[in-house]
Each structure stands twice: as C-alpha cells, then as structure tokens.
Amino acid sequence: MGKLCLVCNCPISPFMTFGRQPIANRFLDATSFEGEYYFDMDVCFCPNCSMFQLANTPDPEEMFNDSYAFYTSSSRFMANHFKEFARYVLEDVVDDKIDPFVVEIGCNDGTMLKNFKSAGIRHLGIEPSRNVASVAISQGINTRVDFFSPNLARSLVSDYGVADVILATNVICHIPDVKSVFEAVSILLADDGVFIFEEPYLKDVIDKTTYDQIYDEHTFLFSINSINYLSKLFTLELIDVLPQSTHGGSMRYVLARQGKRTVTDRVFSQLVAEVNSGLTSPHTYDKFKRNCEIKRTELLSTLKNIKSAGKSIVGYAATSKSTTITNYCSITTEYLDCIFDTTPLKIGRYSPGTHIPVRDHVHFRNYNPDYVLLFAYNHAAEIMEKERDYTLNGGHWISCIPGLEIQK
Ligand code: TMP
Ligand code: ZN
C-alpha cells in the first residue's frame, strides 16, 4: 500500500532514500552489534500540505527510552540559547500575566525550565526519557515522565489548570503523531495562551544541503507553510516566526488560538518568500537529492585522498546527525580512527551502524590527528575555542558537509 501524508492524509511517495539506517542516538557496546535495529530511511515531500517527512519511522520506544543519550546541557551555547529563549518568553510574551503557568514538552534535563524555576514561575516539564528527566527532577524542576498526548493534556488541565505558555524545542518534529500533539496543545492551552516551539528549519537544510538533519528522530522538517497548514487543522494560528541560528538554522514558531492575537507581517511575508524560493515545489526536492549525492561523493573523495597519503583522521562530536552521514556515506574505521565526544553515555561505546569507537574528548589533544572531521558544525564556535591549540599547531578541520563553512 502507498504512503499517506502524516498531516493531510494525501498519498505521497519517497523522492529519495538514505538507505538502511540505525537508531541515530543508540551508541552500542561491542556485544550489541549483532541484531542492531535498522530501518529504511526514505523521505517524502507532500505537495498538498508541504510537509517534509520520513516515509517510515521507528517505534518511538526504540528511540526515546532510558538509554537516550542526548543531554541538552552538554552544550554551553545551547544552555545560553535557552536562557535567552526564557527571557523572550518572560519579557515579550507573559510580561503582564499574573502567576503564569509554563509547560515544556520534551524538557530533557531541564536546561530551559531551570530559567523559569529560578524566576519563581509555575512550570511543568513533560519528558518520556527517564534518564534525562531524572536530571531535571534532581534539580527541583517539576517534571512528568510521559509522552505528551491528548489524554495527558486532559489530566494536566485537571491537576494544574490550563497553560499560559506551552514551549517545545527540537521535539515536535520528533513526534510522528504530530496531530495528537497539536490536539493536546489545543486542550491544554489557555484561551489567550501561546504555543512556542523551535525546530531545525527546512529551508536551511535545502539551501545548505545539511541532509544530516534527517535522521530517525526527525520525522518532520518543518517550514512556515507546513506549520501554517497544520495549525489551521486545530484552529490555531501562526502569529510570528523568528529565525534562529541554532542547529545550523532553526525557526521559532509562535502560535495562538485563532483570532486571539495579532499576526505579525513577518508571517505573511515569509509564507510568500518560501513559495517564491521553491520550498513548496516538488522539483526542489529532486534537486536536493542530487545535491546530497554530490556532497557524499565529495566527502568520500576527500577522506580517501587523506588516507591514501597515509594521514590519520578522527571524527569530532558523535552527534545524532553524524549517524546519517556515516551510514549514508559508509564511513567506518576504514577512514576514522575514532570520534571524540563529551557525552558520558557515548564514550567507550561505538557509533550506530558504522561501529566507530567513541572516545573521551579529553584525549583529543594527545591524539593529535592529522585531520578532524567535524560533525557538530552547529557547535563549531564552542569547539574551535576549546581546541584552539590543535588548530594553531597546524591541525586540519574538515566539514562533514563539503562547502559548509566551519566558523572558526
Ligand atoms: P547535537 O548536535 O545534537 O547538539 O549533539 C551534540 C554532540 O556533540 C553531543 O554528543 C556532545 C558533542 N559535543 C562535543 O563533543 N564537544 C562540544 O564541545 C560540544 C558543544 C558538543
Ligand atoms: Zn500532506
């Protein structure tokens, strides 16, 4: 049977495949290589509602469980970003509200909500991965370990009342049943409340060919047009859109109940700008497929040339995104000796699918490789500052997306 769009139920078909992919964040020990879970990562664009989506998604329990290896607080830059986000919410959104109630969907280790806690704001985080949620709980952040759903929203309304602000960052695009999230929001949101979320922006991915943003957890890559369509299904309205530099280019979407708040001119102008740039046209995606193939060929040829000159290469930052690159390009220990990373849950383990050892970043300087393949271009400034000595001593950085500049 053909595929149906997860948003509008229109028949859709994949425009490209990234082949067999593992769970992007499941770093393995050497005894677990056998029986590793894989799925076919085919991607579709819906010409009706403009939603960019995976054709198949692994079961959410495969991805968001007690061994979920991503901690928001691992990046100082992201922690600062969330502090600034919280300031925007408190000063620009709930400014004059008495005793506002703020809910965050997917609060991870509480990096965002701790800003609300310290401001004495009533808050609640919803987080399905117990290991990261327990960090939030240990810091006194009010947290519920659960998936966000209409049933949960109803129980939250009876336990706490409606929410003045519902927040989410890098999480809504993870949820295949995105319509149930929007339904839950429409249950939980106060009449004059706002729903604010930010996610990697499709236009940045297409313009920069950052195809590594496509992995199991990213069921969707949103655009202003697709969010506009989705909002209307739940009588919500897009009232503002604010571009962000995070994750190689993200968009902050601000929604309210229809007719309750003023819609900024930015929403209208950006909806039109997306259409004019071809983002809602299927041809753009055929071109994107070709661009991905070109980037793969270029990266492999760079790595091959370095290896045939007898030089060493390591990876830097075992990001979830790197799983797409290493598996799509078949980058194994044939090219990379290891990947250096800061995350305790990844160190000592092996990368999903390609089984490259992950080592503690503290050993990077002594290792002193000839070349470093940087997977975390979104954290480049922070990493370049940390590894300045390596660069000053003549070390070489390679971009995992050829042509994408590394901000040194
Ligand atoms: P992200 O791209 O999904 O935010 O993942 C960030 C990954 O990069 C995470 O595994 C930690 C790693 N990392 C480092 O190894 N060193 C660093 O300085 C930073 C900021 C991240
Ligand atoms: Zn659709």
mmCIF file of C-alpha atoms and ligand atoms in Angstrom, residues 5-10 12 46-51 53 229, ligand 2:
data_model
loop_
_atom_site.group_PDB
_atom_site.id
_atom_site.type_symbol
_atom_site.label_atom_id
_atom_site.label_comp_id
_atom_site.label_asym_id
_atom_site.label_seq_id
_atom_site.Cartn_x
_atom_site.Cartn_y
_atom_site.Cartn_z
ATOM 1 C CA CYS A 5 0.949 12.082 4.467
ATOM 2 C CA LEU A 6 1.071 12.093 8.279
ATOM 3 C CA VAL A 7 -0.559 15.534 8.295
ATOM 4 C CA CYS A 8 -3.120 15.727 5.485
ATOM 5 C CA ASN A 9 -3.534 12.028 4.519
ATOM 6 C CA CYS A 10 -2.744 12.734 0.859
ATOM 7 C CA ILE A 12 2.775 10.558 -1.030
ATOM 8 C CA CYS A 46 3.779 16.270 0.486
ATOM 9 C CA PRO A 47 2.776 18.577 -2.371
ATOM 10 C CA ASN A 48 -0.583 19.242 -0.693
ATOM 11 C CA CYS A 49 0.414 20.457 2.802
ATOM 12 C CA SER A 50 4.175 20.987 2.102
ATOM 13 C CA MET A 51 5.244 18.718 4.964
ATOM 14 C CA GLN A 53 8.624 13.778 6.311
ATOM 15 C CA TYR A 229 -1.363 24.243 7.350
HETATM 16 ZN ZN ZN B 2 0.326 16.449 3.445
#
